[in-house]
PDB file of C-alpha atoms and ligand atoms in Angstrom:
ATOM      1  CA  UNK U   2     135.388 105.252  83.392  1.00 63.00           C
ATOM      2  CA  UNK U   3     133.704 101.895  84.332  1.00 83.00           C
ATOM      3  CA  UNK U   4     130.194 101.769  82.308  1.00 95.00           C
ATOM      4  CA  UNK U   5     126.831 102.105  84.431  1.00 97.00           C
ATOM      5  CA  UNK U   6     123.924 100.319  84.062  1.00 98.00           C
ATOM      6  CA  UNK U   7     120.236 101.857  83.683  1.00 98.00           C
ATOM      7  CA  UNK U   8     118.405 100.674  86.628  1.00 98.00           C
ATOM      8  CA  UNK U   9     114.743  99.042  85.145  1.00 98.00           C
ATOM      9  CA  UNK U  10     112.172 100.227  87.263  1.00 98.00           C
ATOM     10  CA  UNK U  11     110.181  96.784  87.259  1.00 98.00           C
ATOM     11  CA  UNK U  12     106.928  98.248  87.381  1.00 98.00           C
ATOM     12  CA  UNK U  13     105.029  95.085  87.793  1.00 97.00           C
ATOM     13  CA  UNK U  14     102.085  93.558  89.656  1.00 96.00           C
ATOM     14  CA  UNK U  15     102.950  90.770  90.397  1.00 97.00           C
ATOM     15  CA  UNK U  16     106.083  88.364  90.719  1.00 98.00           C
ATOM     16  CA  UNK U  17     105.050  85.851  87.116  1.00 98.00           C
ATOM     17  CA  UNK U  18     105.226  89.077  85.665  1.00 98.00           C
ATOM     18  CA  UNK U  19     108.607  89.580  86.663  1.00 98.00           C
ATOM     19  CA  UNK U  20     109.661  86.064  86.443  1.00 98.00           C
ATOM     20  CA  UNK U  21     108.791  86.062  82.601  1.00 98.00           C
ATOM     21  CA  UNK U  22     110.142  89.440  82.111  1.00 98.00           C
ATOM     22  CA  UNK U  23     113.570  88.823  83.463  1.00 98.00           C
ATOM     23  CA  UNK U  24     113.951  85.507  81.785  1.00 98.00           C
ATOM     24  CA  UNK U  25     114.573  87.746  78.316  1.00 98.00           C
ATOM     25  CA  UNK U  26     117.697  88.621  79.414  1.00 98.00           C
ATOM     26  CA  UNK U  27     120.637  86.359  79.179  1.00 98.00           C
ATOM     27  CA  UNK U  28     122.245  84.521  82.353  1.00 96.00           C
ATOM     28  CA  UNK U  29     125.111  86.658  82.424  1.00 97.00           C
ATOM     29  CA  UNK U  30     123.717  89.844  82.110  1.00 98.00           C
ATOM     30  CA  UNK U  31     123.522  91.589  85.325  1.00 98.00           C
ATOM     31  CA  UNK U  32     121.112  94.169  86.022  1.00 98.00           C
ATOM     32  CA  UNK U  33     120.223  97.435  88.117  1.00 98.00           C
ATOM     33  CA  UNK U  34     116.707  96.663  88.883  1.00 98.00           C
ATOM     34  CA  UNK U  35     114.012  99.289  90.834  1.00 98.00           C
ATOM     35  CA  UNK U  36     111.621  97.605  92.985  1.00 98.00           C
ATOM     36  CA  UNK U  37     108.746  99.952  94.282  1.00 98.00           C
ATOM     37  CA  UNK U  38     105.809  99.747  96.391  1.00 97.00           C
ATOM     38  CA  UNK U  39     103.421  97.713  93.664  1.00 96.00           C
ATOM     39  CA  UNK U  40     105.622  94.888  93.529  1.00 98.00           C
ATOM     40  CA  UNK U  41     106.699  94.948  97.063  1.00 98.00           C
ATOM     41  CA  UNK U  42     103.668  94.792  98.193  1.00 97.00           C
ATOM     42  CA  UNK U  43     102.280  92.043  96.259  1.00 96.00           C
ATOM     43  CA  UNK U  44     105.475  89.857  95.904  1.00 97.00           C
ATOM     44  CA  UNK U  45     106.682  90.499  99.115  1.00 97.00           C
ATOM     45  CA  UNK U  46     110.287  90.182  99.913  1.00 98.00           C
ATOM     46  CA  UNK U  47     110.784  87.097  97.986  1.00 98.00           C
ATOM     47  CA  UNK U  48     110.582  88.936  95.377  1.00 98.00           C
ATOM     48  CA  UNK U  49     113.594  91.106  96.941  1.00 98.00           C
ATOM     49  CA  UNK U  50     115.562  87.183  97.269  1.00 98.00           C
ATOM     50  CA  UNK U  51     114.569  86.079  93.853  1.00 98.00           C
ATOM     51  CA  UNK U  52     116.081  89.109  91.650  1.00 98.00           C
ATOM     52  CA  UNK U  53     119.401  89.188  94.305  1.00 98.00           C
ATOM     53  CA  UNK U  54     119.202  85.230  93.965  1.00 98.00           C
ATOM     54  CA  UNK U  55     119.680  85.406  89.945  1.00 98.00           C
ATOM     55  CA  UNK U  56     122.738  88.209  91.020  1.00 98.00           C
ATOM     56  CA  UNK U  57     121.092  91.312  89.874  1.00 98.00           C
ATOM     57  CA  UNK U  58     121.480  94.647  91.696  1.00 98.00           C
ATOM     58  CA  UNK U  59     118.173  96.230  93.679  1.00 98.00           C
ATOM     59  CA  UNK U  60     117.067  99.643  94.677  1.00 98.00           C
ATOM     60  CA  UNK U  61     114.638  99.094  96.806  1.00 98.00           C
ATOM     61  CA  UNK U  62     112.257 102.322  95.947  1.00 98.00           C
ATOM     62  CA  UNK U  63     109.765 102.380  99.690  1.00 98.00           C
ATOM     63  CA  UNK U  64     110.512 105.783 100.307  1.00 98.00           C
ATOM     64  CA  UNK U  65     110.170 105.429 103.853  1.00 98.00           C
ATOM     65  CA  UNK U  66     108.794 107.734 106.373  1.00 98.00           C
ATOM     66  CA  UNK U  67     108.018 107.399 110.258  1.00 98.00           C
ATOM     67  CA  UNK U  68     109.661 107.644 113.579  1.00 98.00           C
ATOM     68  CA  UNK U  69     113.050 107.348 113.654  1.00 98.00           C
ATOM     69  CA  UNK U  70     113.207 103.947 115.395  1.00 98.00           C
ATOM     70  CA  UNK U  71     110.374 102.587 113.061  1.00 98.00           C
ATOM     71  CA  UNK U  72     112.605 103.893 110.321  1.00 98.00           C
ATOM     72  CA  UNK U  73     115.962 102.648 111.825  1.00 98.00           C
ATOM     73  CA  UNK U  74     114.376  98.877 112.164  1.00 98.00           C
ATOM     74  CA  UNK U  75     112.904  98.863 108.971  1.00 98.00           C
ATOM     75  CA  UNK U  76     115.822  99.146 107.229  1.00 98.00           C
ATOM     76  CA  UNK U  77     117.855  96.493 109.032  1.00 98.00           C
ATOM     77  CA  UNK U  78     115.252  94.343 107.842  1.00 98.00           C
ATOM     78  CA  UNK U  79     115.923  95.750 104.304  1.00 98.00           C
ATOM     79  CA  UNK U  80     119.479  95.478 104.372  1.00 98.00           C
ATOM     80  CA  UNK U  81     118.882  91.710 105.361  1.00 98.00           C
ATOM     81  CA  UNK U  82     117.466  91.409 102.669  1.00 98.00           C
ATOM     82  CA  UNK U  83     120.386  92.404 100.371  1.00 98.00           C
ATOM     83  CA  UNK U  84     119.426  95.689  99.029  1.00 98.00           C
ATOM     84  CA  UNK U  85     121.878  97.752  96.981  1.00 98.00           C
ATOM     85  CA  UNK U  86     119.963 100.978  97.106  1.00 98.00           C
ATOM     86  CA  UNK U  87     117.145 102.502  99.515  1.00 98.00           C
ATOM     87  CA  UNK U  88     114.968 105.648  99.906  1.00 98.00           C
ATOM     88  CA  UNK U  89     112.985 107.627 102.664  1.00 98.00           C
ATOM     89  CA  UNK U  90     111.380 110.876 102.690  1.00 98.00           C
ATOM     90  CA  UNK U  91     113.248 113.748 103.194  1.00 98.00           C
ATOM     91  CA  UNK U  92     110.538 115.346 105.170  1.00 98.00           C
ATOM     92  CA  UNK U  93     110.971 112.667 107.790  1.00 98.00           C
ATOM     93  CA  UNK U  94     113.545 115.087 109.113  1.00 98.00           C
ATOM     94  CA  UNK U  95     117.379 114.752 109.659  1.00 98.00           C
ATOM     95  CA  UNK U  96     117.052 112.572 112.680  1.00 98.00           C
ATOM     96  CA  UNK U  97     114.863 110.330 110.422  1.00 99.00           C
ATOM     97  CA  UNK U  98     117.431 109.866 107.632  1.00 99.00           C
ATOM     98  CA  UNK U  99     120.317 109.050 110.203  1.00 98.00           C
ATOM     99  CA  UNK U 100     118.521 106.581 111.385  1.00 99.00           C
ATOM    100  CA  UNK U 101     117.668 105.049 108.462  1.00 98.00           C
ATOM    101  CA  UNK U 102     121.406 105.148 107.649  1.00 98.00           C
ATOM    102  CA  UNK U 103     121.818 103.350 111.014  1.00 98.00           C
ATOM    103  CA  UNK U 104     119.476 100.709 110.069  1.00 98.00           C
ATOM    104  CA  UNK U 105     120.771 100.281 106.756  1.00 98.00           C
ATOM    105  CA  UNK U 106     124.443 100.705 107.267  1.00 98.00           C
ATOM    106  CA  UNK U 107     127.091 102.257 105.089  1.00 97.00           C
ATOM    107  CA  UNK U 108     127.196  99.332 102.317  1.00 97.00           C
ATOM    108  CA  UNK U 109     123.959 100.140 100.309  1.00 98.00           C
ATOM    109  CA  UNK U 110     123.438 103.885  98.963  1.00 98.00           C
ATOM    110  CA  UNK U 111     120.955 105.373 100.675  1.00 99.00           C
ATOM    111  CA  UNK U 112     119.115 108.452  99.084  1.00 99.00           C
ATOM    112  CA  UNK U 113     116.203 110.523  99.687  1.00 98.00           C
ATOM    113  CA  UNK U 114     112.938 111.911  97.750  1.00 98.00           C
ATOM    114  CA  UNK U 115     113.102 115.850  98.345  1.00 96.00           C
ATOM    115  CA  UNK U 116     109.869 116.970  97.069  1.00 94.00           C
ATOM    116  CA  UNK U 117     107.911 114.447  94.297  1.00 92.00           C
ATOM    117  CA  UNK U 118     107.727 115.567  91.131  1.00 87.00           C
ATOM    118  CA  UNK U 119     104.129 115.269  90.742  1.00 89.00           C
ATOM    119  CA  UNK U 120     104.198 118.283  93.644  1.00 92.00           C
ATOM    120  CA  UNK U 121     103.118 121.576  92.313  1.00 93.00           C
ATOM    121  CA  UNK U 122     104.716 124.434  93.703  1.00 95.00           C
ATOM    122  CA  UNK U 123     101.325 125.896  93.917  1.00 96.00           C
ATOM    123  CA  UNK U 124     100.227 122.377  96.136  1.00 96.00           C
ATOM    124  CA  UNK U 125     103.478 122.268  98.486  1.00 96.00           C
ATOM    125  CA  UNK U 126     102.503 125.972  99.290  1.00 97.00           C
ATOM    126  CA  UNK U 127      98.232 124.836  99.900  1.00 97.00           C
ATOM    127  CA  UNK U 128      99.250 121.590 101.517  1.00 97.00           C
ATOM    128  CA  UNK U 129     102.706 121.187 103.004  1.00 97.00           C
ATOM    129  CA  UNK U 130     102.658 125.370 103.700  1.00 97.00           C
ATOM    130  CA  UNK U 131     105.804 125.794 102.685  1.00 97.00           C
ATOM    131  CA  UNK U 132     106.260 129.081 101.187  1.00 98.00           C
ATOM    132  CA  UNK U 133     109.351 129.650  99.002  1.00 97.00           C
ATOM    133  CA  UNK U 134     109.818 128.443  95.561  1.00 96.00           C
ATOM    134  CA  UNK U 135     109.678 124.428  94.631  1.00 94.00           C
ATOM    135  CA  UNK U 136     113.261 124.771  93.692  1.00 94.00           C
ATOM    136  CA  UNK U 137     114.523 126.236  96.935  1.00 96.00           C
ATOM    137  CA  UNK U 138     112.216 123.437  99.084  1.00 97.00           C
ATOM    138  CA  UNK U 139     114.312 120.818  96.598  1.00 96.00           C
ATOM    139  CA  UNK U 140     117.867 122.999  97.725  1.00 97.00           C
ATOM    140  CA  UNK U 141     116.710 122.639 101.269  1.00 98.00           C
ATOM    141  CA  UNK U 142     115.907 119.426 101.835  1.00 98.00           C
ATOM    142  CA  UNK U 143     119.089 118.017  99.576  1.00 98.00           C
ATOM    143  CA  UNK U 144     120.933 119.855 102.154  1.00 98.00           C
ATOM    144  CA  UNK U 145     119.941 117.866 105.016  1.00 98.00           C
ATOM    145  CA  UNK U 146     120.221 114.710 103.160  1.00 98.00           C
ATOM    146  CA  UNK U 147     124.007 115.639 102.945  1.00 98.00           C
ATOM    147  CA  UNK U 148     123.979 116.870 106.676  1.00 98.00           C
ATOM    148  CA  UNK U 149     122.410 113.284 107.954  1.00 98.00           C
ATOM    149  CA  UNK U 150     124.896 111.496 106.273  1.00 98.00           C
ATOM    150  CA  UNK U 151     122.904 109.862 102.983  1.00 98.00           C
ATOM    151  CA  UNK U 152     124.574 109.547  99.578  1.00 98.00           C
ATOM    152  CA  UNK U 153     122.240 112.042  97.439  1.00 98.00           C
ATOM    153  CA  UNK U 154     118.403 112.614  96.243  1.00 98.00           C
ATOM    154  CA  UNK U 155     116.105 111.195  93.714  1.00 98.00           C
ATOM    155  CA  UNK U 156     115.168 114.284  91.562  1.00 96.00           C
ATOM    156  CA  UNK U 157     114.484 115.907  87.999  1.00 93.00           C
ATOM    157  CA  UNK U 158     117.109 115.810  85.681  1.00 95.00           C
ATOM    158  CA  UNK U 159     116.173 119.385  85.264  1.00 93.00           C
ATOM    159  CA  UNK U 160     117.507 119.939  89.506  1.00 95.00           C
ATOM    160  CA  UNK U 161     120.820 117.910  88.975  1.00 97.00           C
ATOM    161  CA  UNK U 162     122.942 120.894  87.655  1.00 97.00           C
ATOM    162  CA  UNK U 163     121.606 123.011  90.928  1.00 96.00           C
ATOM    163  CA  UNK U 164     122.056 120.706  92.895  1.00 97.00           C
ATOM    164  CA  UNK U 165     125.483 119.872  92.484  1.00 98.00           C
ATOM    165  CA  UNK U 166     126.414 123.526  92.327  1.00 97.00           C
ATOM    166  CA  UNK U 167     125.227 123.679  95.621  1.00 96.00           C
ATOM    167  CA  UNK U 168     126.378 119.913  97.355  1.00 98.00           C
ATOM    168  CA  UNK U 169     129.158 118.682  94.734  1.00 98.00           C
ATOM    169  CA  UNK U 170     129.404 116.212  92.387  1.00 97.00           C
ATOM    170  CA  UNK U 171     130.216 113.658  95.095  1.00 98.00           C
ATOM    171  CA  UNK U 172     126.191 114.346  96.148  1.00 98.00           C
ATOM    172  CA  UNK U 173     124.354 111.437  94.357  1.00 98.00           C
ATOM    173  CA  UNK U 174     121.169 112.731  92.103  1.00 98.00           C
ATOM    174  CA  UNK U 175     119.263 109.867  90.357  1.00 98.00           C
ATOM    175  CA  UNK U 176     117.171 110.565  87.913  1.00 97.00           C
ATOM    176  CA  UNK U 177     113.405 109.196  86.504  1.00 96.00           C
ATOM    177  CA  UNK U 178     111.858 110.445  83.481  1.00 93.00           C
ATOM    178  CA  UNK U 179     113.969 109.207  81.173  1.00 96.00           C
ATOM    179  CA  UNK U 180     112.425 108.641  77.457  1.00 95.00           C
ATOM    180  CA  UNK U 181     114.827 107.631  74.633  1.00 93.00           C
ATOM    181  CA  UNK U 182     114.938 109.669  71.323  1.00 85.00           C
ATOM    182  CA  UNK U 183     111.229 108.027  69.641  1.00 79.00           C
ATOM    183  CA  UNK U 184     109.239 106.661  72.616  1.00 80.00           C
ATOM    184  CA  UNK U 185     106.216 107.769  74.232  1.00 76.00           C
ATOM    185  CA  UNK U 186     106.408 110.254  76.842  1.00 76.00           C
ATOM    186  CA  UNK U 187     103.186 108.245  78.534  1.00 78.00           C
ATOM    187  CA  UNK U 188     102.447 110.531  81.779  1.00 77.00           C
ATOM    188  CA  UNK U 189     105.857 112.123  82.359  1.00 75.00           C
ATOM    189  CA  UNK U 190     106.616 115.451  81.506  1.00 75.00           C
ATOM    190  CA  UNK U 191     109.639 117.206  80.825  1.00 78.00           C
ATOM    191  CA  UNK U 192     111.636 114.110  79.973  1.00 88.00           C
ATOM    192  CA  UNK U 193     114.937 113.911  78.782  1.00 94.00           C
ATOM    193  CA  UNK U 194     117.278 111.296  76.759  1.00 96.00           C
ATOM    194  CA  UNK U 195     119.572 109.072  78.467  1.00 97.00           C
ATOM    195  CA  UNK U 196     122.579 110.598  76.772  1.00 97.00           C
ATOM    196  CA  UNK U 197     120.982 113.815  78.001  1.00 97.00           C
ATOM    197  CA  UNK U 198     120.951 112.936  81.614  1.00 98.00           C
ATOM    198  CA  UNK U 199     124.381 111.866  81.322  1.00 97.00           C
ATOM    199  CA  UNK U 200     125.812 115.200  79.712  1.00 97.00           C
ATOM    200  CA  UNK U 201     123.506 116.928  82.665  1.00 97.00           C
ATOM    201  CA  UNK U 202     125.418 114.811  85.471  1.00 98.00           C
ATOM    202  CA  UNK U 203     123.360 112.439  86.902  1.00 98.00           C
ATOM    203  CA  UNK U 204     124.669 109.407  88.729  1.00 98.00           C
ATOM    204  CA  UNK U 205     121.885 106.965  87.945  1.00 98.00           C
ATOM    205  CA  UNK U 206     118.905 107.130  85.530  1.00 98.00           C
ATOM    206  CA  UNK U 207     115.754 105.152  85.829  1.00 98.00           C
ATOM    207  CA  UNK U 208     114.022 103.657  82.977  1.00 98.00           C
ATOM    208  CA  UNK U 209     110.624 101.989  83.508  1.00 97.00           C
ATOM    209  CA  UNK U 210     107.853 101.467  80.303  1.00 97.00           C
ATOM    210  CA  UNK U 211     110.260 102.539  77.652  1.00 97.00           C
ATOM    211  CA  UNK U 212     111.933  99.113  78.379  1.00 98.00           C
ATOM    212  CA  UNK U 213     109.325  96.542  80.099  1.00 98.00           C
ATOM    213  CA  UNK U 214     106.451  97.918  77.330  1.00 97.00           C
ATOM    214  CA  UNK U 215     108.358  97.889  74.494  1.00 97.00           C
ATOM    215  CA  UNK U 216     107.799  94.955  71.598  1.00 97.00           C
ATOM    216  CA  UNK U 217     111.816  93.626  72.327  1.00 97.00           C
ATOM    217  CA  UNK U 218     112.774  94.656  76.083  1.00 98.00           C
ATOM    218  CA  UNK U 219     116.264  93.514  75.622  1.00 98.00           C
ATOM    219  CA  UNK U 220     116.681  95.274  72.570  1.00 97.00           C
ATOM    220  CA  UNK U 221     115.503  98.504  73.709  1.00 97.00           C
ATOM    221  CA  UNK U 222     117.420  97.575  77.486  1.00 98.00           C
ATOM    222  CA  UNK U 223     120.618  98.044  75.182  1.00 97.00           C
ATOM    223  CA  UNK U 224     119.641 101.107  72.910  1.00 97.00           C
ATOM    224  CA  UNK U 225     119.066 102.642  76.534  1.00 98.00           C
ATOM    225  CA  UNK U 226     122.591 101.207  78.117  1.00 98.00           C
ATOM    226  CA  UNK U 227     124.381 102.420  75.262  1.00 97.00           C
ATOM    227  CA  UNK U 228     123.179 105.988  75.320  1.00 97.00           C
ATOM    228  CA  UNK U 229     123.737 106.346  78.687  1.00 98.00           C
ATOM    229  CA  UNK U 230     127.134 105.374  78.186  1.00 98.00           C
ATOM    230  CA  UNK U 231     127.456 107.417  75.173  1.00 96.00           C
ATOM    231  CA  UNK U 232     128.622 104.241  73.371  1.00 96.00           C
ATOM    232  CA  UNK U 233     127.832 103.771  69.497  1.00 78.00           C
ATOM    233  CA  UNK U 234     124.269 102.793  68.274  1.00 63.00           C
TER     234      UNK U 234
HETATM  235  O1  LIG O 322     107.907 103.986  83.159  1.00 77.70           O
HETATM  236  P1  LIG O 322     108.733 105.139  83.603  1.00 77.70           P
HETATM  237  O2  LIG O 322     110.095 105.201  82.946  1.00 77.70           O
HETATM  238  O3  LIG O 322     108.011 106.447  83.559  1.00 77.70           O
HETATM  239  O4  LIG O 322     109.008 104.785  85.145  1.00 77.70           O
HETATM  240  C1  LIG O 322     109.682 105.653  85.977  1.00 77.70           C
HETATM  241  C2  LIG O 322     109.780 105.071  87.353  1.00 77.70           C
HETATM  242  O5  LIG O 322     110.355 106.065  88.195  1.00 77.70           O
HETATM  243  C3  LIG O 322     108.457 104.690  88.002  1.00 77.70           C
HETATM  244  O6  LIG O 322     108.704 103.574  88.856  1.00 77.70           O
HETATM  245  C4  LIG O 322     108.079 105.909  88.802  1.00 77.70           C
HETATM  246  O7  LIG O 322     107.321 105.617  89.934  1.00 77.70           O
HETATM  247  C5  LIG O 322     109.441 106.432  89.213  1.00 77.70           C
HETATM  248  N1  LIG O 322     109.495 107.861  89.486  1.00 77.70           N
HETATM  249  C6  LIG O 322     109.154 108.822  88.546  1.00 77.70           C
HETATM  250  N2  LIG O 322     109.247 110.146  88.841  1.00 77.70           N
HETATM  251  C7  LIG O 322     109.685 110.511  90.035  1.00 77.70           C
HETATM  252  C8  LIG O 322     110.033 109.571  90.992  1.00 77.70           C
HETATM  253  C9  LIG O 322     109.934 108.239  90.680  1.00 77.70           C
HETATM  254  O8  LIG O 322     108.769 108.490  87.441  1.00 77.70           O
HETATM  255  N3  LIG O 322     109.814 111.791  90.287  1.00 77.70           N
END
């Protein structure tokens, strides 16, 4: 089996940031890089053009949410832009997410955020009144993902065994929350190894601080790759 990348959530303010941060990899190495709304919004979508421009891969992480047509246009701008990966909000609905598909096409993956993880089951029942278990909300909404024609979900690595059961291994479930064996949890609970998300089954893992924070970023990039990929320290 070909060997997957860790996708670096590039959790930065601001594009120098970046700039400096990428330039610690070598030319040739190619990377799976998450750009969310901090950067996005700063940078802008030059920032989108720069990291494509140097050949790297992009998930675009927006997480959008609106009116189908808003939604739809959106991401033809996005896929303009040359984005390997998308999200929306499964709430949006299942016309939503088709037409995000619409706007996107079929070439990039396009997933969707069932509930966030910072979501209480006691909060989705006060706020969102939804009242059945978190897990079964998760279930629920990765089922219309599949039905409007996406590729999978963003979710716990702890919902990827569930979720499968339920939509198949063919149903995409990338994972956040990742912590190698040794570094700080910071503010996510529950985390798990990368080697551990792989023996669990999920497609893609995201790894943010443990990499940009830590004293040798391509160092730790590659203790991070190679558990993934179950390789040999
Ligand atoms: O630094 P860390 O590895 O915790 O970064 C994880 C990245 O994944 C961040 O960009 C964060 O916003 C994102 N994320 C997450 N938990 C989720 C969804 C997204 O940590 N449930």
């Amino acid at each position: 089996m070909r060997e997957k990348r860790p996708i670096i959530a590039l959790d930065f303010p601001n594009a120098e940031s970046v700039k400096a941060f990428l330039k610690l990899f070598p030319a040739e190495e190619k990377l799976f890089v998450k750009i969310g709304m901090e950067l996005y919004y700063s940078a802008g979508p030059d920032i989108v053009r720069y990291v494509k421009d140097l050949g790297h891969s992009v998930f675009l992480d927006l997480k959008l949410h609106d009116i189908p047509n808003t939604v739809k246009s959106a991401m033809a701008v996005l896929a303009e832009l040359g984005v390997d990966m998308a999200n929306v909000h499964a709430a949006g609905g299942v016309e939503m997410m088709k037409a995000a598909r619409e706007g996107l096409g079929q070439g990039p993956k396009l997933l969707a955020v069932t509930q966030l993880t910072s979501t209480s089951e006691e909060q989705m029942r006060a706020d969102q009144n939804i009242q059945t278990t978190l897990a079964e909300s998760v279930s629920h909404y990765a089922q219309k993902t599949n039905l409007a024609g996406l590729d999978g979900i963003v979710c716990s690595a702890h919902e990827v065994v569930a979720i499968k059961q339920v939509l198949g291994e063919e149903f995409l479930c990338l994972t956040p929350g990742i912590r190698p064996i040794g570094s700080s949890e910071g503010d996510q609970k529950r985390v798990v190894t990368p080697n551990q998300a792989r023996s669990i089954g999920s497609d893609y893992i995201v790894v943010g601080r443990p990499i940009t924070q830590a004293q040798d970023p391509l160092n730790a990039y590659y203790a991070v790759y190679k558990s993934w990929n179950d390789l040999d320290v």
